[in-house]
PDB file of N, CA and C in Angstrom:
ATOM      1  N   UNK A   1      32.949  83.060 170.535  1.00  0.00           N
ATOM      2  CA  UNK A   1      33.558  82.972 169.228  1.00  0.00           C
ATOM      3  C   UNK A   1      32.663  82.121 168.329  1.00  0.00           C
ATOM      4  N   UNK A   2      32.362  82.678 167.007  1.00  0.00           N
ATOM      5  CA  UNK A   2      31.588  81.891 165.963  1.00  0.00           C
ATOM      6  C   UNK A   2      32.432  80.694 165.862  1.00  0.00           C
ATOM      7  N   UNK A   3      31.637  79.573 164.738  1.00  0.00           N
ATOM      8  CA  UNK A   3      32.130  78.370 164.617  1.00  0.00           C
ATOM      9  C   UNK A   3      33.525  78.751 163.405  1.00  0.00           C
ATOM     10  N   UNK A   4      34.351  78.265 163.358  1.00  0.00           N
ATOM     11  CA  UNK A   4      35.252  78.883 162.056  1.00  0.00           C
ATOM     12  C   UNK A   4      34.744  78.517 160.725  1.00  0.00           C
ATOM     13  N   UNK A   5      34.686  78.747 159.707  1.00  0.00           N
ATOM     14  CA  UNK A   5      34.092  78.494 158.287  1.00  0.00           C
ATOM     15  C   UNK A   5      35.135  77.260 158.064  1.00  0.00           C
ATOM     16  N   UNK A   6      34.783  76.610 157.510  1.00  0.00           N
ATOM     17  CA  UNK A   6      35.713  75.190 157.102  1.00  0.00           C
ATOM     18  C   UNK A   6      36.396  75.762 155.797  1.00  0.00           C
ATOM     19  N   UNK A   7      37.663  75.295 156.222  1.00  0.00           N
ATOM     20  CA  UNK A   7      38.722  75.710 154.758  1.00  0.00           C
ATOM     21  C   UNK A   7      38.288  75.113 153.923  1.00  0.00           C
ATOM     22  N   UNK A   8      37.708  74.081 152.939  1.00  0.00           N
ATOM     23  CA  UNK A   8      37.440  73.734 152.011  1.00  0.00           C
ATOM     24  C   UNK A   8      36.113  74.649 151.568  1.00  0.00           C
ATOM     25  N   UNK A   9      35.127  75.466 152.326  1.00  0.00           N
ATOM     26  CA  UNK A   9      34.310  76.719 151.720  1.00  0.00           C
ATOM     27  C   UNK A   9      34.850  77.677 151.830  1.00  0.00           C
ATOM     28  N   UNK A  10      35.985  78.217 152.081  1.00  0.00           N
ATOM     29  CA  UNK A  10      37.227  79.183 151.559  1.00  0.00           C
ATOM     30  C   UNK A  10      37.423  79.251 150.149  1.00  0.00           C
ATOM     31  N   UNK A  11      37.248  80.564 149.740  1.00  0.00           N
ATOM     32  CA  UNK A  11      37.156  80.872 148.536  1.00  0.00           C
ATOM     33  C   UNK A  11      39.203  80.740 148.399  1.00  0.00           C
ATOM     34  N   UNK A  12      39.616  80.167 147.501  1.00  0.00           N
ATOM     35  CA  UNK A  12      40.820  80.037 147.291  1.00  0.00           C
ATOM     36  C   UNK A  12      41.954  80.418 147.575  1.00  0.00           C
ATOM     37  N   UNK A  13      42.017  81.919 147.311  1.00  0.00           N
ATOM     38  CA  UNK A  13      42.948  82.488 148.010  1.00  0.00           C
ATOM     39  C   UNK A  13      43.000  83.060 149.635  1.00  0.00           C
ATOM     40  N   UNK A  14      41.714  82.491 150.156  1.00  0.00           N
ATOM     41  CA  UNK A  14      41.860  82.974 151.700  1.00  0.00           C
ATOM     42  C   UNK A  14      42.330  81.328 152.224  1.00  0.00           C
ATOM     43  N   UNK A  15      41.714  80.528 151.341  1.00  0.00           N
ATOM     44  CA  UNK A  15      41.978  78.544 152.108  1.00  0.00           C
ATOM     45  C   UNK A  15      43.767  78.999 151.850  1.00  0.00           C
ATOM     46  N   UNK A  16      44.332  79.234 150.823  1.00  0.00           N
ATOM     47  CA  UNK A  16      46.030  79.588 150.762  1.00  0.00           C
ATOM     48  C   UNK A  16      46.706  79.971 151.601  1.00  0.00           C
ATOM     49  N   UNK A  17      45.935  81.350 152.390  1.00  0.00           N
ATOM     50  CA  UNK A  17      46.042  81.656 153.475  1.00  0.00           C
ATOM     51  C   UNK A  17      46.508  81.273 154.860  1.00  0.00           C
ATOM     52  N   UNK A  18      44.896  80.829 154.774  1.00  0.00           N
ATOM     53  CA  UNK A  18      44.517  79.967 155.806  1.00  0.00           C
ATOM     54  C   UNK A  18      45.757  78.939 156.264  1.00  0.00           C
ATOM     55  N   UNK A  19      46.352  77.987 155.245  1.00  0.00           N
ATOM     56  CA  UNK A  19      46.903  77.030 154.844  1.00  0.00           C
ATOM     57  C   UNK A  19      48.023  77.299 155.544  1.00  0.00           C
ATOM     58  N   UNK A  20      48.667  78.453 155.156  1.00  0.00           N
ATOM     59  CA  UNK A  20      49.697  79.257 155.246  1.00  0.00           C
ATOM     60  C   UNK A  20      49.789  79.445 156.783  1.00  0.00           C
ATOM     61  N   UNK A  21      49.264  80.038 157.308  1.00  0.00           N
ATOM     62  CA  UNK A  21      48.971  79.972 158.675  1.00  0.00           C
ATOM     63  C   UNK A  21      48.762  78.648 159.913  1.00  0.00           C
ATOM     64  N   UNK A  22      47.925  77.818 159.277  1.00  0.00           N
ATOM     65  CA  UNK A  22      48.230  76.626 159.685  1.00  0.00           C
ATOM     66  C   UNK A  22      49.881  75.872 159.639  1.00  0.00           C
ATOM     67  N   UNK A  23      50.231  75.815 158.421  1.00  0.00           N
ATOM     68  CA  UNK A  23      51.370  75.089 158.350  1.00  0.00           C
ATOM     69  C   UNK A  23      52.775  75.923 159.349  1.00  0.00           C
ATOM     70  N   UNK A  24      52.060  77.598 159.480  1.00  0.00           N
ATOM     71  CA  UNK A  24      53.323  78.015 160.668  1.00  0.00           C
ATOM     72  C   UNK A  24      52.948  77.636 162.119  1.00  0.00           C
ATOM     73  N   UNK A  25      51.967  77.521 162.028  1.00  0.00           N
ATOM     74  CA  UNK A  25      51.297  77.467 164.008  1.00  0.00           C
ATOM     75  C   UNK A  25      50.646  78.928 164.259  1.00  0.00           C
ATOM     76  N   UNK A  26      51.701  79.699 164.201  1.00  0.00           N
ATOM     77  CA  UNK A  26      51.206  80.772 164.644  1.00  0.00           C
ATOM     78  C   UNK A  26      52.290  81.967 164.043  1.00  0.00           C
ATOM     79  N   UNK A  27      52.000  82.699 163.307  1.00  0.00           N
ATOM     80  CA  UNK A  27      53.194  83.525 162.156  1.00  0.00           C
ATOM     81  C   UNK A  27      52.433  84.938 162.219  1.00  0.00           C
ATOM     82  N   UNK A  28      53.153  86.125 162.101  1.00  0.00           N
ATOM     83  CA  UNK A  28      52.728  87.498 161.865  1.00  0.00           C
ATOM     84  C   UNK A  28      52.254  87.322 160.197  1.00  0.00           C
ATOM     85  N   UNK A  29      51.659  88.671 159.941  1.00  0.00           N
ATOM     86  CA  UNK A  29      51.351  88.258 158.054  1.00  0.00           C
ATOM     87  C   UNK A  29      52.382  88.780 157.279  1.00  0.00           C
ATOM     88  N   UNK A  30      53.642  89.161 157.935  1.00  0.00           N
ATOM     89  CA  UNK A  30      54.863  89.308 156.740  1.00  0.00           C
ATOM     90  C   UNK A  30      55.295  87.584 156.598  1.00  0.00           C
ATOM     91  N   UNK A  31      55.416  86.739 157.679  1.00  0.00           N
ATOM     92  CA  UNK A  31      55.619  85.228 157.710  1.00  0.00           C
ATOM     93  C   UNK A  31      54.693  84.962 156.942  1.00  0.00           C
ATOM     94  N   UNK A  32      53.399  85.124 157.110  1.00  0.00           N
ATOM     95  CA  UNK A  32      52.520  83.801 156.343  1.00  0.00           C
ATOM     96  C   UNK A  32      52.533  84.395 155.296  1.00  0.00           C
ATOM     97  N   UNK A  33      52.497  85.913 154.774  1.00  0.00           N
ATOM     98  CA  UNK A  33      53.062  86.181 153.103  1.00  0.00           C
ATOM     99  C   UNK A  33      54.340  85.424 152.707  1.00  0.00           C
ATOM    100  N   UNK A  34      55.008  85.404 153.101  1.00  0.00           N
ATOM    101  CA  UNK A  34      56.482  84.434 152.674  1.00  0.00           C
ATOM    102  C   UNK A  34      56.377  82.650 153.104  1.00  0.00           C
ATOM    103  N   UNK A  35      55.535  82.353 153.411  1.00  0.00           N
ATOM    104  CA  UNK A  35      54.852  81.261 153.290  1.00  0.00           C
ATOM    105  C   UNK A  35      54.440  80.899 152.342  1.00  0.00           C
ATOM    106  N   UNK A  36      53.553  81.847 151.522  1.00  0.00           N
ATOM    107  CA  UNK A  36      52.666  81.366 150.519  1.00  0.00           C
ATOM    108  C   UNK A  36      53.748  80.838 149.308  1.00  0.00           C
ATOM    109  N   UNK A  37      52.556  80.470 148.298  1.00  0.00           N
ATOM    110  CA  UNK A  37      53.214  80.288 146.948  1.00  0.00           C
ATOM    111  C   UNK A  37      53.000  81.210 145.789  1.00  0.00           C
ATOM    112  N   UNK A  38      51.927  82.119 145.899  1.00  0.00           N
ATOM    113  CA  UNK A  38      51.598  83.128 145.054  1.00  0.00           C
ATOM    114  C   UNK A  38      52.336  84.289 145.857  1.00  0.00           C
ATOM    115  N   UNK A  39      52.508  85.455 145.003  1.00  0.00           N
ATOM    116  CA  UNK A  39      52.916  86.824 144.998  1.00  0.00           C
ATOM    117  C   UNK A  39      51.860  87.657 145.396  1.00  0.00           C
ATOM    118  N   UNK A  40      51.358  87.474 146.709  1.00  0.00           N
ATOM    119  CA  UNK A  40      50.640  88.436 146.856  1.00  0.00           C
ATOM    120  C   UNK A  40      51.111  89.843 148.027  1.00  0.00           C
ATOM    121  N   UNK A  41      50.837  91.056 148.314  1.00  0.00           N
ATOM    122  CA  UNK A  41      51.478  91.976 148.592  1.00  0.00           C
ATOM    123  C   UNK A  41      51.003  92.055 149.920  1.00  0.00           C
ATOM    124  N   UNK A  42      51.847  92.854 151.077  1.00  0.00           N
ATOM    125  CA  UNK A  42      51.907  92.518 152.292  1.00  0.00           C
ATOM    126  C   UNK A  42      50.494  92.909 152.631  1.00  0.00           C
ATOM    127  N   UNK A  43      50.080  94.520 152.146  1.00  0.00           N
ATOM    128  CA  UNK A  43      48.282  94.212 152.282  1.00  0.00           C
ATOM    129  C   UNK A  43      47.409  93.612 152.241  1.00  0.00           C
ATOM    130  N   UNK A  44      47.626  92.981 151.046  1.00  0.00           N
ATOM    131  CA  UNK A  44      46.871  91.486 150.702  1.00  0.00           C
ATOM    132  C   UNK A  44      46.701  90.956 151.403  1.00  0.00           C
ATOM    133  N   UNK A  45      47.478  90.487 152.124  1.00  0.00           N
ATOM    134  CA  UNK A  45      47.272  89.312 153.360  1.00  0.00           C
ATOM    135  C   UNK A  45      46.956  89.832 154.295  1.00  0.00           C
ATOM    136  N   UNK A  46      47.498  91.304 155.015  1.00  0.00           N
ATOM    137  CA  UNK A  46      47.077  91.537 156.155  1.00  0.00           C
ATOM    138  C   UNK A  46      45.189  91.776 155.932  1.00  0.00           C
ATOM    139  N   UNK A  47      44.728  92.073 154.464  1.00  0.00           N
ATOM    140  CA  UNK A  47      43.150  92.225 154.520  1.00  0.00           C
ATOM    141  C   UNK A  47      42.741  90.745 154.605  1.00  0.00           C
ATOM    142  N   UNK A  48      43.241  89.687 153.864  1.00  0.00           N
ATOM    143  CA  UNK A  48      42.975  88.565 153.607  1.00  0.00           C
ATOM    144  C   UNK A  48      42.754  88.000 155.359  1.00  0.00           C
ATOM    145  N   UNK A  49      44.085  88.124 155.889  1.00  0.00           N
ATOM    146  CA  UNK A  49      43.794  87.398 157.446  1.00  0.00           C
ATOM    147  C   UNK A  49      42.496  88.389 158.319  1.00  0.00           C
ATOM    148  N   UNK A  50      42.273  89.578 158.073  1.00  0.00           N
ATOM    149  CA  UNK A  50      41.307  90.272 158.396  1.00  0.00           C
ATOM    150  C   UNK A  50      39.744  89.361 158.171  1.00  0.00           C
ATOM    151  N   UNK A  51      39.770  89.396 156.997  1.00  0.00           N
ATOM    152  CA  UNK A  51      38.337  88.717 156.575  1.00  0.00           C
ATOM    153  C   UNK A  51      38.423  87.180 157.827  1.00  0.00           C
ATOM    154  N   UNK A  52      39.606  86.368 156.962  1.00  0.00           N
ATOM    155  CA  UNK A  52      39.978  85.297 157.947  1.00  0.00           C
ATOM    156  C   UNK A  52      38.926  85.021 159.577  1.00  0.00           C
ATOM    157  N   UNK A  53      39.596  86.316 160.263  1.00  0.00           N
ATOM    158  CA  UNK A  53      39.629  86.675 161.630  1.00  0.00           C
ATOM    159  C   UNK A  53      38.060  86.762 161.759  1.00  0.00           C
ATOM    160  N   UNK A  54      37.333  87.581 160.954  1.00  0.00           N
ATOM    161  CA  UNK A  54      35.648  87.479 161.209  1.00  0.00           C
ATOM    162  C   UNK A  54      35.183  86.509 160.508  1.00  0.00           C
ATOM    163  N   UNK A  55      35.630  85.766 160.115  1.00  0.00           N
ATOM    164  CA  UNK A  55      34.830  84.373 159.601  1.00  0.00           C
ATOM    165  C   UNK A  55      34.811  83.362 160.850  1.00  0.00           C
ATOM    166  N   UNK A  56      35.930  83.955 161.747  1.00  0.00           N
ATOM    167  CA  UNK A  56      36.409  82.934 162.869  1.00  0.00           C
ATOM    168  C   UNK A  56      37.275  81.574 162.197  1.00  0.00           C
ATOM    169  N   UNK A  57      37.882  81.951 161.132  1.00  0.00           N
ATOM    170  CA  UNK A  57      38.667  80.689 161.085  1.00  0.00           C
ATOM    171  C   UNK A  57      40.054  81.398 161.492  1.00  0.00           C
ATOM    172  N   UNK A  58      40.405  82.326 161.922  1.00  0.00           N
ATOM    173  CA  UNK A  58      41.890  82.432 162.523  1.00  0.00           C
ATOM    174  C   UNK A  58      41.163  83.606 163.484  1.00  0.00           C
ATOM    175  N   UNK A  59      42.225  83.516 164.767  1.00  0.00           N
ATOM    176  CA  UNK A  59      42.584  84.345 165.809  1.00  0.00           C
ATOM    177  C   UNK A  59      43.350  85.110 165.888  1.00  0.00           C
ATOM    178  N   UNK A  60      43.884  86.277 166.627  1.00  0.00           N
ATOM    179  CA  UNK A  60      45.165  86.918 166.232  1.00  0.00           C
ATOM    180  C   UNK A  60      45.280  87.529 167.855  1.00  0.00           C
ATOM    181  N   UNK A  61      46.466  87.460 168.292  1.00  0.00           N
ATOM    182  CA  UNK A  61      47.064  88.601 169.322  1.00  0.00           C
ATOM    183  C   UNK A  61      48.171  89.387 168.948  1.00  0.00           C
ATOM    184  N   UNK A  62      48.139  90.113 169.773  1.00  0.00           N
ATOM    185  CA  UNK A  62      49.808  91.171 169.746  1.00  0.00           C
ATOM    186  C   UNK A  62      50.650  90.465 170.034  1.00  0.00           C
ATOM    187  N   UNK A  63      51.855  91.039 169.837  1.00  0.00           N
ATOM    188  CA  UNK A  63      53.250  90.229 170.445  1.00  0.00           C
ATOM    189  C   UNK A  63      53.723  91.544 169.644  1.00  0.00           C
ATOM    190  N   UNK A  64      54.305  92.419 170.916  1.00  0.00           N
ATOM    191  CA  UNK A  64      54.630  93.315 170.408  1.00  0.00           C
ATOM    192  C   UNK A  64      54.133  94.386 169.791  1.00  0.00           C
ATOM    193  N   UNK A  65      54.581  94.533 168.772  1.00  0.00           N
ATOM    194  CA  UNK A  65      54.005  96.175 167.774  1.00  0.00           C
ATOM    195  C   UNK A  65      53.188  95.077 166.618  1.00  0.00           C
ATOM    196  N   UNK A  66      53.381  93.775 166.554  1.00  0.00           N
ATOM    197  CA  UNK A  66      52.354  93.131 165.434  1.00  0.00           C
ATOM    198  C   UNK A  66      51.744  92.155 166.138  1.00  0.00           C
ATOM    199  N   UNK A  67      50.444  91.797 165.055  1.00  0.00           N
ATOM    200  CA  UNK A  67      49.708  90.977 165.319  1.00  0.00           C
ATOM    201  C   UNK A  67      49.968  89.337 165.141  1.00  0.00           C
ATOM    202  N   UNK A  68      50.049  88.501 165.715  1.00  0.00           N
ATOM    203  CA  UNK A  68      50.064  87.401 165.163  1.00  0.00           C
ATOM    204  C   UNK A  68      49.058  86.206 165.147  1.00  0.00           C
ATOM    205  N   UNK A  69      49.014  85.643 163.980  1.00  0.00           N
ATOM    206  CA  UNK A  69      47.367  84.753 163.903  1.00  0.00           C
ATOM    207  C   UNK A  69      47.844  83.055 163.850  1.00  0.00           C
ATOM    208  N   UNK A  70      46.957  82.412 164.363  1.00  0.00           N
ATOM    209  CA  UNK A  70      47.308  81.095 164.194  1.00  0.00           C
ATOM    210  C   UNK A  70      45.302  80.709 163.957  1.00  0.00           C
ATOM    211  N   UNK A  71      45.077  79.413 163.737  1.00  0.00           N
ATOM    212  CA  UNK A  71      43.505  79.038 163.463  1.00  0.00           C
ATOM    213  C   UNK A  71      42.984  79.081 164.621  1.00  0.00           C
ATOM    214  N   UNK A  72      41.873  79.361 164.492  1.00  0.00           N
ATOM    215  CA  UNK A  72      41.026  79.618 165.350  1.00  0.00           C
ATOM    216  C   UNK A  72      40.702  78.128 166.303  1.00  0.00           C
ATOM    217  N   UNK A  73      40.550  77.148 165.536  1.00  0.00           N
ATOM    218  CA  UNK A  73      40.306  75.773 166.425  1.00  0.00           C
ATOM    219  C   UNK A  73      40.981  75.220 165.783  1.00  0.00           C
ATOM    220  N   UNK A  74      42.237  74.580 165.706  1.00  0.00           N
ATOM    221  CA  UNK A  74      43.138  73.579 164.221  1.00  0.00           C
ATOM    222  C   UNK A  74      42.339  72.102 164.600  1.00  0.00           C
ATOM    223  N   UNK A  75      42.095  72.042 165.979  1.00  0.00           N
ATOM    224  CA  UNK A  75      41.996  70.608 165.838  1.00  0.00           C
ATOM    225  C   UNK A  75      40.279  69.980 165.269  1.00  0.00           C
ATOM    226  N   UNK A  76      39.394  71.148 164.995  1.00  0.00           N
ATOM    227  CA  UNK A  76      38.085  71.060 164.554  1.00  0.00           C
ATOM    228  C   UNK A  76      38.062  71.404 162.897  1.00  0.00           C
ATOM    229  N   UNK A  77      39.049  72.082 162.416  1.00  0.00           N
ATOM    230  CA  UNK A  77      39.224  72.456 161.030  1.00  0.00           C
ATOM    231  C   UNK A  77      39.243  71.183 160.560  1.00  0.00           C
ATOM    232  N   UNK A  78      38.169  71.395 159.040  1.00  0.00           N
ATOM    233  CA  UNK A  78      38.256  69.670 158.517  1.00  0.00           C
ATOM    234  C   UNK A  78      38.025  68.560 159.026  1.00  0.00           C
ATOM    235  N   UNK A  79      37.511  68.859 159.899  1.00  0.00           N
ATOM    236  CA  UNK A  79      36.990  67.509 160.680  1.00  0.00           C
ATOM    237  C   UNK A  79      36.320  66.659 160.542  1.00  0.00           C
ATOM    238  N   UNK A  80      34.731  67.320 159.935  1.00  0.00           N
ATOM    239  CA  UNK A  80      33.540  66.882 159.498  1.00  0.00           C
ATOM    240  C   UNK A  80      34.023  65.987 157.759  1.00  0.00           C
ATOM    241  N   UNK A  81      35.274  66.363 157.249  1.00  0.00           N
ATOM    242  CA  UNK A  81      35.761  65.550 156.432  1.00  0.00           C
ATOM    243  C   UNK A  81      36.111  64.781 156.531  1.00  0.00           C
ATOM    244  N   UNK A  82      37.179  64.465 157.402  1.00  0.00           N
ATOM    245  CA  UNK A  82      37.851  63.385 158.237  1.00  0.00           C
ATOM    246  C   UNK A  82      36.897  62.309 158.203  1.00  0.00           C
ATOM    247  N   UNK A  83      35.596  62.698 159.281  1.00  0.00           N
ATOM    248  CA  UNK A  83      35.000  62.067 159.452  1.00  0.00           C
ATOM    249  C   UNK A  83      33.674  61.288 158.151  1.00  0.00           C
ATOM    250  N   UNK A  84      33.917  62.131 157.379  1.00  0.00           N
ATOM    251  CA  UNK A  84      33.416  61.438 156.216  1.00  0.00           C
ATOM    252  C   UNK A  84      33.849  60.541 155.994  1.00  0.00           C
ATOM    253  N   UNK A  85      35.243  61.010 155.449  1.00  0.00           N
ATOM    254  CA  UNK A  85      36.534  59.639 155.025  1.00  0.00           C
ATOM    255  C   UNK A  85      36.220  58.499 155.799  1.00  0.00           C
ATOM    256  N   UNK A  86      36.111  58.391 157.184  1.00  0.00           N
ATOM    257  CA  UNK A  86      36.387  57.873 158.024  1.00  0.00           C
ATOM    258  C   UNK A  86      35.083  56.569 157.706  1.00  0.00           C
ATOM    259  N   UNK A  87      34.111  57.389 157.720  1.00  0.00           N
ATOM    260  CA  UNK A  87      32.256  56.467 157.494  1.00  0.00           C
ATOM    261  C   UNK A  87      32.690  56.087 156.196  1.00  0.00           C
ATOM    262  N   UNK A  88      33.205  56.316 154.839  1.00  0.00           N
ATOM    263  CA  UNK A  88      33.047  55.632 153.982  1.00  0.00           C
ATOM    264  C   UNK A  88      34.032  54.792 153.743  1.00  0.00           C
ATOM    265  N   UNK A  89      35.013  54.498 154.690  1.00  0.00           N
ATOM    266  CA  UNK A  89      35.598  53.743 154.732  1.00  0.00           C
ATOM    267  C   UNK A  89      35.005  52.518 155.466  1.00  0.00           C
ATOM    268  N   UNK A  90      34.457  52.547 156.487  1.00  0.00           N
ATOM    269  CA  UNK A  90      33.823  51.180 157.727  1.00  0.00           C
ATOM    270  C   UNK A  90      32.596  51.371 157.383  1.00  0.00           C
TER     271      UNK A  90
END
C-alpha cells in the first residue's frame, strides 16, 4: 500500500471527505454523504472516496452488497504536523 496523501494536501472537497470518514471510523458512502456539511450527491462521494482509495488515504471492504471505507492509516494521518507543533513548541 502507497503512503496515504496527507489531508491537509487534499484538495478541499476530498479533505471533507476524508474528514467525514474519519470522524465515522468506518461508514459506507451513503453514511459519510450524510456526514458531510455540503450537498453533495451520492455519486459524488462514491467518485470522491474512489479517488480517496488510490491516493491511499482511505481503504474500503465489502460488508455485504456495499463497500465500506475507513483511513487508510488514522494513526499516521497528520502526523508530520503534530509533530511540527510539537518542535515548535520545545
Amino acid at each position: 500500500m502507497r503512503d496515504p496523501v496527507p489531508l491537509e494536501r487534499l484538495p478541499s472537497r476530498e479533505r471533507e471527505v476524508a474528514c467525514a470518514v474519519r470522524a465515522c471510523g468506518e461508514a459506507s458512502a451513503e453514511e459519510v454523504r450524510r456526514a458531510l456539511t455540503c450537498d453533495l450527491s451520492s455519486s459524488a462521494v462514491r467518485s470522491m472516496l474512489r479517488r480517496l482509495e488510490r491516493k491511499g488515504t482511505v481503504v474500503r471492504r465489502r460488508v455485504g452488497r456495499k463497500f465500506v471505507y475507513r483511513l487508510a492509516k488514522p494513526d499516521t494521518i497528520g502526523l508530520a504536523r503534530l509533530v511540527r507543533q510539537f518542535a515548535s513548541v520545545h
